[in-house]
mmCIF file of C-alpha atoms in Angstrom:
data_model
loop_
_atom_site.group_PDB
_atom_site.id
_atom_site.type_symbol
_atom_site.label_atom_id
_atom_site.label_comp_id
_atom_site.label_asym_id
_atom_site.label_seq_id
_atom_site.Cartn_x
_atom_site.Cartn_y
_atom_site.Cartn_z
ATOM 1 C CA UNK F 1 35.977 -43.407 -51.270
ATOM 2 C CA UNK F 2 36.892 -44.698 -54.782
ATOM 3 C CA UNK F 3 39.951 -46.506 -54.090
ATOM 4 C CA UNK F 4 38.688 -50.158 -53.691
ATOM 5 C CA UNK F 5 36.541 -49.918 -56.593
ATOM 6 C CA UNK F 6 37.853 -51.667 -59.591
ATOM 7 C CA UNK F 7 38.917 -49.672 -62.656
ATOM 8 C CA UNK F 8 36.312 -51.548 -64.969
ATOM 9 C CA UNK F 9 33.180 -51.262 -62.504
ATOM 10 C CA UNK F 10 33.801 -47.637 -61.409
ATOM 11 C CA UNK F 11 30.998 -45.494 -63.278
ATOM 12 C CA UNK F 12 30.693 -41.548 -63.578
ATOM 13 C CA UNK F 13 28.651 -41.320 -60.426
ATOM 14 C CA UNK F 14 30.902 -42.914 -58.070
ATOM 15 C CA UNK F 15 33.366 -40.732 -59.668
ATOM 16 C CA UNK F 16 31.081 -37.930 -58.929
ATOM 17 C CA UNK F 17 29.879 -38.627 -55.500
ATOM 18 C CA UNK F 18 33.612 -39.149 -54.800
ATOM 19 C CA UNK F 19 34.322 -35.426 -55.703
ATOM 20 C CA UNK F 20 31.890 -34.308 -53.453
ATOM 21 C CA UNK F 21 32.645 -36.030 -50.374
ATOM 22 C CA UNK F 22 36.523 -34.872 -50.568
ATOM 23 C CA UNK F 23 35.317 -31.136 -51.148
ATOM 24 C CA UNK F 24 34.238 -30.533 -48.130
ATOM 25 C CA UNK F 25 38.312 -31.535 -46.649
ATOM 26 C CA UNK F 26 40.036 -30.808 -50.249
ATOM 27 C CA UNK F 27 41.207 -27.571 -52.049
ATOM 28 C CA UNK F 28 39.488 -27.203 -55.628
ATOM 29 C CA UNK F 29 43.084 -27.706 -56.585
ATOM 30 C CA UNK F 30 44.110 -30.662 -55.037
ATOM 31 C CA UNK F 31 40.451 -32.651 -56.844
ATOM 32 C CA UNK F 32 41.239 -31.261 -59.792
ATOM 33 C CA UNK F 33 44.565 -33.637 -59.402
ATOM 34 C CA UNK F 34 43.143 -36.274 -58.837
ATOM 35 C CA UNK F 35 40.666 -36.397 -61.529
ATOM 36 C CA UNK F 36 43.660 -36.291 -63.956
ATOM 37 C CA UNK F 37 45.539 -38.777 -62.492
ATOM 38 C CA UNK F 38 42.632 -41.095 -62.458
ATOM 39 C CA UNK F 39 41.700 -40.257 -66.126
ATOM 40 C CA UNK F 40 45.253 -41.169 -66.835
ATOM 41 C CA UNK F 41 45.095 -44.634 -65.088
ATOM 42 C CA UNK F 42 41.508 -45.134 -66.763
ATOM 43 C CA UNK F 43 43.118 -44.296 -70.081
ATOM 44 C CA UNK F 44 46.127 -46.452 -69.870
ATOM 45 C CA UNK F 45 44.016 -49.792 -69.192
ATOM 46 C CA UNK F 46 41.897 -48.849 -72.093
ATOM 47 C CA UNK F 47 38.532 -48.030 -69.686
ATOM 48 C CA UNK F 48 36.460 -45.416 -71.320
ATOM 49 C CA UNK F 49 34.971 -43.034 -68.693
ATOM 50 C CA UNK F 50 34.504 -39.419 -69.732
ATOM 51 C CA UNK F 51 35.634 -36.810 -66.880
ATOM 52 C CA UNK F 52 34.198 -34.426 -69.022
ATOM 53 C CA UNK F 53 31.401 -33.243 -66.856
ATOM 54 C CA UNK F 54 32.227 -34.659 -63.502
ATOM 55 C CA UNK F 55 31.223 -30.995 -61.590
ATOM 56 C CA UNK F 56 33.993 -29.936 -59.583
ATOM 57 C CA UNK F 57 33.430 -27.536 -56.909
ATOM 58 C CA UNK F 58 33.780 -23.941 -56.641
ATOM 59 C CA UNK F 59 37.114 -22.535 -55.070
ATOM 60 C CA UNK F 60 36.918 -21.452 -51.279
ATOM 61 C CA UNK F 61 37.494 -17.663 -50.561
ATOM 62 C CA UNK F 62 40.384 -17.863 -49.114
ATOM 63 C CA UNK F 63 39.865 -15.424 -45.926
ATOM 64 C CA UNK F 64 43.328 -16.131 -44.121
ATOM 65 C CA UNK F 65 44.255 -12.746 -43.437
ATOM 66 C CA UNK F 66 48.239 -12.512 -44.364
ATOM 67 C CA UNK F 67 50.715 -10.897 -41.128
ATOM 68 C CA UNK F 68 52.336 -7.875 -42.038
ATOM 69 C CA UNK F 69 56.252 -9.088 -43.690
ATOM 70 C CA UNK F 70 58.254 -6.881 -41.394
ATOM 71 C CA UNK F 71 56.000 -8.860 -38.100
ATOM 72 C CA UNK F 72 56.902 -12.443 -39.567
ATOM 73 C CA UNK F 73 61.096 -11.432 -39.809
ATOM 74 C CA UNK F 74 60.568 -9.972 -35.854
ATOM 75 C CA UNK F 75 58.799 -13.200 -34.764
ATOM 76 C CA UNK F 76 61.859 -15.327 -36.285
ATOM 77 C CA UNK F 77 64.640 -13.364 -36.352
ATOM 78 C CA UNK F 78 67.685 -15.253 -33.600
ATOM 79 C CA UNK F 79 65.371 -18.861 -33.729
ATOM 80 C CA UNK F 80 66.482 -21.678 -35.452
ATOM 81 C CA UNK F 81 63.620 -21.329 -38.250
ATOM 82 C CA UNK F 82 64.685 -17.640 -39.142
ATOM 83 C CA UNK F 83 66.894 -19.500 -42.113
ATOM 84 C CA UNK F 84 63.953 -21.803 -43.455
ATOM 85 C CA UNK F 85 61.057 -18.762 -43.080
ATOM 86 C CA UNK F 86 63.525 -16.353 -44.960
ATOM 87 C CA UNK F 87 64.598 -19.298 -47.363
ATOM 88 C CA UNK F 88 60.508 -19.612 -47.688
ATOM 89 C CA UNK F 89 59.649 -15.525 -48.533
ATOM 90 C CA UNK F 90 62.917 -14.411 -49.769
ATOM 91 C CA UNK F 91 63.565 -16.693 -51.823
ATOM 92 C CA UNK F 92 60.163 -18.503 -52.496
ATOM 93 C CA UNK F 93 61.101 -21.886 -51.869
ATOM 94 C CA UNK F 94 58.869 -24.793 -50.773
ATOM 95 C CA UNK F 95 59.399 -26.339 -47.622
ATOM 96 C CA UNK F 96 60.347 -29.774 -49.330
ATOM 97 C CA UNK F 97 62.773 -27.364 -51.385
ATOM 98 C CA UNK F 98 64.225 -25.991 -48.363
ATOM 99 C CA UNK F 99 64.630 -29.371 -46.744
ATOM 100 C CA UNK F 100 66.546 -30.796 -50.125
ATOM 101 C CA UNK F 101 69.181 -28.193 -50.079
ATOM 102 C CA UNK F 102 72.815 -29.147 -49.273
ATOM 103 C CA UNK F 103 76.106 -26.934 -49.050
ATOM 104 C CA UNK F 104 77.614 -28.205 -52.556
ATOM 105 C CA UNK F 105 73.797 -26.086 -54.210
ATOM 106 C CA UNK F 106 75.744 -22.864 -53.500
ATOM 107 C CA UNK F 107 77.813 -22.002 -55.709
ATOM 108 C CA UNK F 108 81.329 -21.061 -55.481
ATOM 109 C CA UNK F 109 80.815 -17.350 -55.473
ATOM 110 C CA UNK F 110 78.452 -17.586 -52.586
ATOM 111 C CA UNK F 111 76.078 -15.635 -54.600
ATOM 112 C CA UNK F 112 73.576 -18.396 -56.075
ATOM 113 C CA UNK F 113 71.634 -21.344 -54.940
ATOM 114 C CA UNK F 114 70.405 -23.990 -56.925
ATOM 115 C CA UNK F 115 67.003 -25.973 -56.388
ATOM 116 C CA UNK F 116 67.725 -29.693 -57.722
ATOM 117 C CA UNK F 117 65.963 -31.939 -55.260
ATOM 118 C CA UNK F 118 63.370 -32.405 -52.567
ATOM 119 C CA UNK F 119 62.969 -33.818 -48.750
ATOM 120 C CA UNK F 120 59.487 -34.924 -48.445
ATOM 121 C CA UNK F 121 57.810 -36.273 -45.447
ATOM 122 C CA UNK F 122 55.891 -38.856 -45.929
ATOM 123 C CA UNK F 123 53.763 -41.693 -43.858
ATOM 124 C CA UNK F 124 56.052 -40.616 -40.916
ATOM 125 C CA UNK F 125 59.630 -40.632 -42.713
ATOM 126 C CA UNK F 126 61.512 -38.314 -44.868
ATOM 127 C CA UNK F 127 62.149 -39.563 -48.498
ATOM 128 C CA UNK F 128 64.780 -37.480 -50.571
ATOM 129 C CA UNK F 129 63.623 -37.313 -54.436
ATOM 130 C CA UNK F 130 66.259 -36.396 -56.568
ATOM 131 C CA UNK F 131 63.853 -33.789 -58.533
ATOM 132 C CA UNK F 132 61.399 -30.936 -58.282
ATOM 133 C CA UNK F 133 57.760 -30.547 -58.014
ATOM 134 C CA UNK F 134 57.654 -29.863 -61.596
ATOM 135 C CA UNK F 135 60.768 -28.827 -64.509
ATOM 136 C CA UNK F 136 60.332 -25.238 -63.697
ATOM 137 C CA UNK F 137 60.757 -25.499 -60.779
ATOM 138 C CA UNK F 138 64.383 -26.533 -60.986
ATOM 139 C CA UNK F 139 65.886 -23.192 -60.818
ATOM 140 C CA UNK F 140 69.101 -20.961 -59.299
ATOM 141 C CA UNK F 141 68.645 -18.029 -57.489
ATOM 142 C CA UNK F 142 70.672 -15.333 -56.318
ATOM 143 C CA UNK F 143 71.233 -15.514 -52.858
ATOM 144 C CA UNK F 144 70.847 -12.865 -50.230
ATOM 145 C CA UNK F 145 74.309 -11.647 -48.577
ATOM 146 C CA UNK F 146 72.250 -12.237 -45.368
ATOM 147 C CA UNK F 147 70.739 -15.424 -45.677
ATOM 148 C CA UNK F 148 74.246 -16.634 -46.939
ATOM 149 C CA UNK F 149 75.913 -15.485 -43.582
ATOM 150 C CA UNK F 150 72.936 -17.857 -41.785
ATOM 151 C CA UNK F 151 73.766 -20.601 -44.142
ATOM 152 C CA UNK F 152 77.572 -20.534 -43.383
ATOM 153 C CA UNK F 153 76.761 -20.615 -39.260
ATOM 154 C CA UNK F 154 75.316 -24.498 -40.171
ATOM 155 C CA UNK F 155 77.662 -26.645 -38.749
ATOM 156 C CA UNK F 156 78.498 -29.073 -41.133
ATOM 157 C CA UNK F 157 80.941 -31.244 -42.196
ATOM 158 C CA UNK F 158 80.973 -31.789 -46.093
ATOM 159 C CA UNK F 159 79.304 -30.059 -48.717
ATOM 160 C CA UNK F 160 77.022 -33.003 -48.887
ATOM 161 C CA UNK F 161 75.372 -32.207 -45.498
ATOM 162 C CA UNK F 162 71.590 -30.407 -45.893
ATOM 163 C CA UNK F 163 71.177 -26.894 -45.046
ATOM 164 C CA UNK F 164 68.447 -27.418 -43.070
ATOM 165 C CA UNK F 165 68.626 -30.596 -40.819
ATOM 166 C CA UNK F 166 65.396 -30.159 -38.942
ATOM 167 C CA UNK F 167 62.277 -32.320 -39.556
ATOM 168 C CA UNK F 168 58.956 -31.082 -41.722
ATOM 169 C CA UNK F 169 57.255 -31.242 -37.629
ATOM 170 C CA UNK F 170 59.670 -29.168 -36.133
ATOM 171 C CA UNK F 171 59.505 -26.484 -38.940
ATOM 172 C CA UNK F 172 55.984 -26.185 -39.461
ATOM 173 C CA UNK F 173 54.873 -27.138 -35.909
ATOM 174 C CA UNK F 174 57.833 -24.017 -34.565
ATOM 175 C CA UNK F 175 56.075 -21.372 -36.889
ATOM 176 C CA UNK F 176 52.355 -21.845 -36.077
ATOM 177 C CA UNK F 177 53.405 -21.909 -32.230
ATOM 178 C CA UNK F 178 55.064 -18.554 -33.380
ATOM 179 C CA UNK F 179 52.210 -17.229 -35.167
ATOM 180 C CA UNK F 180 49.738 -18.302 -32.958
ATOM 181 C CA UNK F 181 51.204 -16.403 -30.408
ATOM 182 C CA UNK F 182 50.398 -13.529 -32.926
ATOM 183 C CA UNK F 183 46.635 -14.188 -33.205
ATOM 184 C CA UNK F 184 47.606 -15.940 -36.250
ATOM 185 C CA UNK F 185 45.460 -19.373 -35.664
ATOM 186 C CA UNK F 186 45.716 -20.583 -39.788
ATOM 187 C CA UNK F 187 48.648 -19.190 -41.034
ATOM 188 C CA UNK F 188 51.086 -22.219 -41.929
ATOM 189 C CA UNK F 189 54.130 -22.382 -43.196
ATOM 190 C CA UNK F 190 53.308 -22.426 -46.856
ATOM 191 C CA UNK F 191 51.483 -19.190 -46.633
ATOM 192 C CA UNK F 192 55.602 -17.898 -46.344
ATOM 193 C CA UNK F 193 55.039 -18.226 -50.326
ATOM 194 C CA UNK F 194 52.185 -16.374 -50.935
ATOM 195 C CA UNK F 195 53.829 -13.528 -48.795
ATOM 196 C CA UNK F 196 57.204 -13.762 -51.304
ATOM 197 C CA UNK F 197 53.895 -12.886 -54.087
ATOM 198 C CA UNK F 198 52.111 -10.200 -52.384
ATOM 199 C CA UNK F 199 55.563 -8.585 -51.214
ATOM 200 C CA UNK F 200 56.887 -8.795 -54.929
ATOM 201 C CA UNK F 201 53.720 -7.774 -56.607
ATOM 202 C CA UNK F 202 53.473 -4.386 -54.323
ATOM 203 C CA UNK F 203 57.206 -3.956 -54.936
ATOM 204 C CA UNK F 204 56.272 -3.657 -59.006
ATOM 205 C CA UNK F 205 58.065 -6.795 -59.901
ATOM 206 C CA UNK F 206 57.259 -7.767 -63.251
ATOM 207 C CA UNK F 207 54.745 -10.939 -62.829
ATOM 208 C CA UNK F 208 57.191 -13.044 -65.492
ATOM 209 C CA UNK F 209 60.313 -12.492 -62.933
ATOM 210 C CA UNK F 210 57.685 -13.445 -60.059
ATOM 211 C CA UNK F 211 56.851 -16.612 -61.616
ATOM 212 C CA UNK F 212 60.746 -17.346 -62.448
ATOM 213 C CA UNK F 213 62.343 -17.373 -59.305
ATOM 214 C CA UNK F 214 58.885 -19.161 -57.462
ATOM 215 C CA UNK F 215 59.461 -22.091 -59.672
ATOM 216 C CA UNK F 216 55.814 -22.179 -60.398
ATOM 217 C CA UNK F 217 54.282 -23.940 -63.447
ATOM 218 C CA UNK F 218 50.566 -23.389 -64.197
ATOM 219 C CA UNK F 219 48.561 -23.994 -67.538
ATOM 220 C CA UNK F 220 48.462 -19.475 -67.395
ATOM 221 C CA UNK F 221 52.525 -18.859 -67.164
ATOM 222 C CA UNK F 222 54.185 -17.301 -69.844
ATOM 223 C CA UNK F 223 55.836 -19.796 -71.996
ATOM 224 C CA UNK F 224 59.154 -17.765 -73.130
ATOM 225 C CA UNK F 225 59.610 -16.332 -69.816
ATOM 226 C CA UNK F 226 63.325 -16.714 -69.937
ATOM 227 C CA UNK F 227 63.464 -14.397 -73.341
ATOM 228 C CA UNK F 228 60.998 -11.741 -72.080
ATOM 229 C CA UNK F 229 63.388 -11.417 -68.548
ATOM 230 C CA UNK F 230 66.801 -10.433 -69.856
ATOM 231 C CA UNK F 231 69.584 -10.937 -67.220
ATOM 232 C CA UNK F 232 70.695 -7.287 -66.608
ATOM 233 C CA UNK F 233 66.952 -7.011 -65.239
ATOM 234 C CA UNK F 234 66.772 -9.826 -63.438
ATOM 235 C CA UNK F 235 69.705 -8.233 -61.373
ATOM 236 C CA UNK F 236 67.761 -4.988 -60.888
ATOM 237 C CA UNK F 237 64.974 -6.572 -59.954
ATOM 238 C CA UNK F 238 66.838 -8.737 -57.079
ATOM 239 C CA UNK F 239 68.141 -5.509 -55.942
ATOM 240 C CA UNK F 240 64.984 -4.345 -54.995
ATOM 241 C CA UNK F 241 64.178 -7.418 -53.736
ATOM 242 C CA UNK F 242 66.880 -7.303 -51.378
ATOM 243 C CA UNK F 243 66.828 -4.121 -50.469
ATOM 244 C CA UNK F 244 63.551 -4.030 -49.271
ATOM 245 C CA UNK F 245 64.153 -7.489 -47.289
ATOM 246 C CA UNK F 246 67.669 -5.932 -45.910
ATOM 247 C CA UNK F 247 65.635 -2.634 -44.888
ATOM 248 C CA UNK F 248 63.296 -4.745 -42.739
ATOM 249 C CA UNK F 249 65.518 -6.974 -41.415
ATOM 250 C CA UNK F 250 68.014 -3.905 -40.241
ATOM 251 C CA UNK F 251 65.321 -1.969 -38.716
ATOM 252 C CA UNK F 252 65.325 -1.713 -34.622
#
């Protein structure tokens, strides 16, 4: 409601009542964004409004009841968004992440797959960003024998091709129809991530490996988490990983 108003005549209250009109369609999150990108753009033409202060509200209880792991894998399993869902809670990668992936990010071994760019859809057309959502979130992961045998069954014809050539729509709009058909009215497909936490975290996985191979980035990570995850237990942790993924996934 904001974005007409000239830097130099915007006051604290407009800033205010802006916060509170986007709450009500807004994540706490997502405001809390935007208040730090506009005290950036405030600062850098030398306008001095404090944010300090500007109330932000209170974040929603989030009361989206997660399917069980094993119900997601039956509901995809043989469609054509089995690869991006297990790409999504195997693996933890975003959508966008998923999208940006071409045959040249595995590597030679077949074993690892690097996250180096993104396929975002935006104003009704895809725009490839050669980066991440954030640094850590440029990362290479081990990948599953499994989903490697899905990712070879891509046609393609050069390593430049994407992994995934479907559009944001056809993803997302594929796996609420599925999940719908569930019961499962809000689950979208980013919730895949939360269920690549709450697997991992009742699976024992330390919190630091968690955060590592999610890409995530928040003012609470560890800092040295790269020195407190040696390699040799990054390995067994994957193997539990997998095993429990394999285990569902094999089960009649």
């Amino acid at each position: 409601m904001i974005k007409d108003v000239k830097c130099k005549e915007l006051t604290k209250n407009q800033i205010q009542f802006a916060v509170n009109a986007d709450a009500v369609r807004l994540s706490r999150k997502s405001i809390k964004s935007a208040l730090s990108f506009l005290k950036s753009a405030l600062s850098m033409n030398g306008i001095d409004i404090s944010i300090k202060g500007i109330a932000i509200p209170p974040q929603k209880d989030n009361e989206v009841e997660l399917p069980p792991i094993d119900e997601i894998i039956k509901l995809v399993k043989g469609t054509k968004i089995e690869l991006p869902c297990l790409l999504a809670m195997w693996l933890s990668l975003r959508i966008s992440e998923i999208r940006g992936l071409k045959f040249r990010d595995i590597s030679e071994d077949g074993m690892y797959i690097s996250v180096r760019r993104t396929k975002v859809y935006i104003n009704g057309k895809d725009v490839v960003r050669e980066q991440t959502k954030t640094e850590k979130s440029k990362r290479t992961n081990r990948l599953p024998i499994y989903i490697y045998n899905l990712i070879q069954q891509v046609p393609h014809n050069s390593d430049d091709d994407y992994i995934v050539p479907y559009g944001y729509n056809a993803i997302s709009g594929l796996f609420k129809r599925l999940m719908k058909s569930r019961g499962y009215d809000d689950i979208s497909f980013h919730k895949l991530r939360h269920e690549f936490a709450t697997t991992l975290n009742e699976l024992h996985i330390p919190d630091e490996y968690i955060q590592k191979l999610g890409g995530w980035s928040t003012d609470n990570v560890m800092k040295t988490v790269y020195t407190h995850t040696r390699k040799p237990k990054e390995d067994e942790y994957q193997e539990i990983i997998d095993k429990h993924f394999n285990d569902i996934i094999d089960k009649p």
